[in-house]
PDB file of C-alpha atoms and ligand atoms in Angstrom:
ATOM      1  CA  MET A   1     -31.476 105.644  98.499  1.00 85.00           C
ATOM      2  CA  ILE A   2     -30.746 106.361 102.210  1.00 91.00           C
ATOM      3  CA  CYS A   3     -33.270 108.402 104.289  1.00 93.00           C
ATOM      4  CA  GLU A   4     -31.613 111.738 105.235  1.00 92.00           C
ATOM      5  CA  LEU A   5     -33.619 111.948 108.243  1.00 91.00           C
ATOM      6  CA  CYS A   6     -33.674 108.456 109.738  1.00 94.00           C
ATOM      7  CA  GLY A   7     -30.595 106.879 107.657  1.00 94.00           C
ATOM      8  CA  ARG A   8     -32.711 103.898 106.723  1.00 92.00           C
ATOM      9  CA  GLU A   9     -32.389 102.482 103.165  1.00 91.00           C
ATOM     10  CA  THR A  10     -35.438 103.105 101.043  1.00 87.00           C
ATOM     11  CA  ASP A  11     -36.449 102.711  97.493  1.00 87.00           C
ATOM     12  CA  ASN A  12     -39.294 104.989  97.940  1.00 86.00           C
ATOM     13  CA  PHE A  13     -38.015 108.155  98.870  1.00 85.00           C
ATOM     14  CA  GLU A  14     -39.593 111.607  98.645  1.00 88.00           C
ATOM     15  CA  TYR A  15     -38.209 115.109  98.454  1.00 87.00           C
ATOM     16  CA  VAL A  16     -39.190 117.268 101.362  1.00 89.00           C
ATOM     17  CA  ILE A  17     -38.250 120.951 102.670  1.00 87.00           C
ATOM     18  CA  VAL A  18     -37.014 120.787 106.269  1.00 84.00           C
ATOM     19  CA  ASP A  19     -35.991 124.070 107.534  1.00 82.00           C
ATOM     20  CA  GLY A  20     -35.640 125.500 103.974  1.00 83.00           C
ATOM     21  CA  ALA A  21     -33.395 122.476 103.015  1.00 85.00           C
ATOM     22  CA  VAL A  22     -34.430 120.123 100.572  1.00 87.00           C
ATOM     23  CA  LEU A  23     -33.750 116.501 102.127  1.00 90.00           C
ATOM     24  CA  THR A  24     -34.341 112.969 100.487  1.00 90.00           C
ATOM     25  CA  VAL A  25     -36.645 110.795 103.080  1.00 92.00           C
ATOM     26  CA  CYS A  26     -38.257 107.705 103.213  1.00 92.00           C
ATOM     27  CA  PRO A  27     -42.089 108.081 102.884  1.00 90.00           C
ATOM     28  CA  SER A  28     -42.446 107.712 106.727  1.00 91.00           C
ATOM     29  CA  CYS A  29     -40.082 110.624 107.482  1.00 91.00           C
ATOM     30  CA  ALA A  30     -41.928 112.548 104.863  1.00 91.00           C
ATOM     31  CA  LYS A  31     -44.217 113.971 107.093  1.00 89.00           C
ATOM     32  CA  PHE A  32     -41.848 115.858 108.913  1.00 88.00           C
ATOM     33  CA  GLY A  33     -41.171 118.367 106.188  1.00 88.00           C
ATOM     34  CA  ARG A  34     -43.084 119.990 103.229  1.00 87.00           C
ATOM     35  CA  LYS A  35     -43.596 118.076 100.382  1.00 84.00           C
ATOM     36  CA  VAL A  36     -41.738 119.728  97.142  1.00 78.00           C
ATOM     37  CA  LYS A  37     -44.066 120.329  94.732  1.00 66.00           C
ATOM     38  CA  GLY A  38     -43.779 119.268  91.192  1.00 56.00           C
ATOM     39  CA  MET A  39     -40.444 117.744  91.761  1.00 52.00           C
ATOM     40  CA  LYS A  40     -39.853 114.528  90.582  1.00 50.00           C
ATOM     41  CA  ALA A  41     -37.538 111.957  92.078  1.00 45.00           C
ATOM     42  CA  ARG A  42     -34.913 112.460  89.502  1.00 46.00           C
ATOM     43  CA  GLY A  43     -33.558 115.635  87.867  1.00 46.00           C
ATOM     44  CA  ILE A  44     -33.772 117.548  91.145  1.00 48.00           C
ATOM     45  CA  ASN A  45     -33.363 121.285  90.285  1.00 49.00           C
ATOM     46  CA  LEU A  46     -32.806 123.337  93.096  1.00 50.00           C
ATOM     47  CA  SER A  47     -32.771 126.494  91.067  1.00 46.00           C
ATOM     48  CA  ALA A  48     -36.435 125.643  90.601  1.00 47.00           C
ATOM     49  CA  LEU A  49     -37.074 126.592  93.880  1.00 47.00           C
ATOM     50  CA  SER A  50     -35.983 130.409  93.509  1.00 44.00           C
ATOM     51  CA  ALA A  51     -37.974 132.705  91.802  1.00 43.00           C
ATOM     52  CA  GLY A  52     -37.942 132.570  88.174  1.00 43.00           C
ATOM     53  CA  LYS A  53     -35.540 135.479  86.843  1.00 45.00           C
ATOM     54  CA  GLY A  54     -36.026 137.361  83.608  1.00 46.00           C
ATOM     55  CA  GLY A  55     -33.731 137.361  80.590  1.00 46.00           C
ATOM     56  CA  ASP A  56     -30.028 136.607  80.958  1.00 49.00           C
ATOM     57  CA  GLU A  57     -29.082 139.838  79.290  1.00 47.00           C
ATOM     58  CA  LEU A  58     -27.963 142.630  81.285  1.00 49.00           C
ATOM     59  CA  PRO A  59     -29.206 146.163  80.493  1.00 48.00           C
ATOM     60  CA  GLU A  60     -26.587 148.367  79.190  1.00 52.00           C
ATOM     61  CA  PRO A  61     -24.746 150.393  81.575  1.00 61.00           C
ATOM     62  CA  ASP A  62     -25.927 153.844  82.161  1.00 74.00           C
ATOM     63  CA  THR A  63     -23.511 156.396  81.027  1.00 82.00           C
ATOM     64  CA  ILE A  64     -23.713 160.001  81.161  1.00 86.00           C
ATOM     65  CA  LEU A  65     -21.798 163.059  79.832  1.00 90.00           C
ATOM     66  CA  VAL A  66     -19.270 164.111  82.573  1.00 91.00           C
ATOM     67  CA  GLU A  67     -19.925 167.522  84.101  1.00 90.00           C
ATOM     68  CA  ASP A  68     -16.698 169.094  83.278  1.00 94.00           C
ATOM     69  CA  TYR A  69     -16.822 168.175  79.748  1.00 96.00           C
ATOM     70  CA  ALA A  70     -16.437 171.713  78.382  1.00 97.00           C
ATOM     71  CA  GLU A  71     -13.063 171.874  80.292  1.00 97.00           C
ATOM     72  CA  ARG A  72     -11.887 168.465  79.335  1.00 97.00           C
ATOM     73  CA  ILE A  73     -12.625 169.254  75.483  1.00 98.00           C
ATOM     74  CA  ARG A  74     -10.749 172.710  75.687  1.00 97.00           C
ATOM     75  CA  ASN A  75      -7.779 171.332  77.600  1.00 98.00           C
ATOM     76  CA  ALA A  76      -7.485 168.444  75.403  1.00 98.00           C
ATOM     77  CA  ARG A  77      -7.627 170.692  72.461  1.00 97.00           C
ATOM     78  CA  MET A  78      -5.313 173.195  73.536  1.00 97.00           C
ATOM     79  CA  LYS A  79      -2.589 170.276  74.298  1.00 97.00           C
ATOM     80  CA  MET A  80      -3.200 169.198  70.668  1.00 96.00           C
ATOM     81  CA  GLY A  81      -2.312 172.626  69.705  1.00 97.00           C
ATOM     82  CA  MET A  82      -5.541 172.882  67.941  1.00 97.00           C
ATOM     83  CA  THR A  83      -7.745 175.883  67.375  1.00 97.00           C
ATOM     84  CA  GLN A  84     -11.476 175.651  67.966  1.00 97.00           C
ATOM     85  CA  GLU A  85     -11.867 176.112  64.193  1.00 97.00           C
ATOM     86  CA  GLN A  86      -9.286 173.122  63.474  1.00 97.00           C
ATOM     87  CA  LEU A  87     -11.241 170.904  65.724  1.00 98.00           C
ATOM     88  CA  ALA A  88     -14.635 171.870  64.180  1.00 98.00           C
ATOM     89  CA  LYS A  89     -13.265 171.184  60.876  1.00 97.00           C
ATOM     90  CA  LYS A  90     -11.924 167.754  61.987  1.00 96.00           C
ATOM     91  CA  LEU A  91     -15.358 167.024  63.359  1.00 96.00           C
ATOM     92  CA  MET A  92     -17.142 168.550  60.578  1.00 96.00           C
ATOM     93  CA  GLU A  93     -19.065 170.817  62.800  1.00 96.00           C
ATOM     94  CA  LYS A  94     -19.492 174.715  63.020  1.00 96.00           C
ATOM     95  CA  GLU A  95     -16.641 176.526  65.044  1.00 97.00           C
ATOM     96  CA  SER A  96     -19.725 178.163  66.922  1.00 97.00           C
ATOM     97  CA  VAL A  97     -20.777 174.734  67.861  1.00 97.00           C
ATOM     98  CA  ILE A  98     -17.417 173.961  69.368  1.00 98.00           C
ATOM     99  CA  ALA A  99     -17.318 177.259  71.151  1.00 98.00           C
ATOM    100  CA  LYS A 100     -20.500 176.800  72.807  1.00 97.00           C
ATOM    101  CA  ILE A 101     -19.430 173.410  74.105  1.00 97.00           C
ATOM    102  CA  GLU A 102     -16.242 174.570  75.265  1.00 98.00           C
ATOM    103  CA  ARG A 103     -18.157 177.427  77.423  1.00 96.00           C
ATOM    104  CA  GLY A 104     -20.478 174.931  78.664  1.00 95.00           C
ATOM    105  CA  ASP A 105     -23.548 176.641  76.914  1.00 95.00           C
ATOM    106  CA  MET A 106     -24.350 173.427  74.982  1.00 95.00           C
ATOM    107  CA  ARG A 107     -24.038 169.687  75.618  1.00 94.00           C
ATOM    108  CA  PRO A 108     -22.665 167.970  72.649  1.00 95.00           C
ATOM    109  CA  SER A 109     -24.939 165.037  71.708  1.00 92.00           C
ATOM    110  CA  ASP A 110     -23.788 161.662  71.978  1.00 90.00           C
ATOM    111  CA  LYS A 111     -22.457 161.048  68.541  1.00 92.00           C
ATOM    112  CA  LEU A 112     -20.424 164.329  68.860  1.00 96.00           C
ATOM    113  CA  ALA A 113     -19.395 163.528  72.394  1.00 95.00           C
ATOM    114  CA  ARG A 114     -18.061 160.093  71.039  1.00 94.00           C
ATOM    115  CA  LYS A 115     -16.211 161.985  67.929  1.00 95.00           C
ATOM    116  CA  LEU A 116     -14.580 164.368  70.361  1.00 97.00           C
ATOM    117  CA  GLU A 117     -13.658 161.512  72.774  1.00 96.00           C
ATOM    118  CA  LYS A 118     -11.804 159.756  69.713  1.00 96.00           C
ATOM    119  CA  THR A 119     -10.404 162.771  68.169  1.00 97.00           C
ATOM    120  CA  LEU A 120      -9.033 164.287  71.508  1.00 97.00           C
ATOM    121  CA  GLY A 121      -8.437 160.998  73.100  1.00 96.00           C
ATOM    122  CA  ILE A 122     -10.425 161.949  76.303  1.00 96.00           C
ATOM    123  CA  LYS A 123     -13.041 160.287  78.113  1.00 94.00           C
ATOM    124  CA  LEU A 124     -16.504 162.277  78.323  1.00 94.00           C
ATOM    125  CA  PHE A 125     -18.772 159.490  79.541  1.00 90.00           C
ATOM    126  CA  GLU A 126     -18.842 157.928  82.827  1.00 87.00           C
ATOM    127  CA  ARG A 127     -20.855 155.185  84.078  1.00 81.00           C
ATOM    128  CA  LEU A 128     -23.388 155.896  86.547  1.00 74.00           C
ATOM    129  CA  ASP A 129     -22.472 153.519  88.955  1.00 69.00           C
ATOM    130  CA  GLU A 130     -18.741 154.766  88.970  1.00 58.00           C
ATOM    131  CA  ILE A 131     -19.805 158.368  90.389  1.00 57.00           C
ATOM    132  CA  GLU A 132     -19.560 158.622  93.916  1.00 60.00           C
ATOM    133  CA  GLY A 133     -21.860 160.417  95.970  1.00 58.00           C
ATOM    134  CA  GLY A 134     -21.010 163.717  97.434  1.00 52.00           C
TER     135      GLY A 134
HETATM  136 ZN1   ZN B   1     -36.802 108.360 107.155  1.00 82.88          ZN
END
């Protein structure tokens, strides 16, 4: 092994941190840097220097009901030539529920909104990070 500071060949090298970089140095150069704690000469793992991270799993993306859900549902239903009653039957809901949703008086439950998306072929949810401010 070659010392990265003085370039001398050494069998007894150490790992030290100099200006944030991990260097392999001979014992006489080790005093120029901070010794890397708990790091063995073999199997150096630089990622161990960074703060430990949590689990690997990403949280579920936040999705919210679109603001114009009422309009989207009504437009899609009318495009398909369905009455509120027909749509309600398809979704096994009350006609009054569909009417309220289309007026914007009632927000559909997540479950119902998913059914509406499928039945009408529309998108009712959007990810929070896709929404632009303003
Ligand atoms: Zn050296």
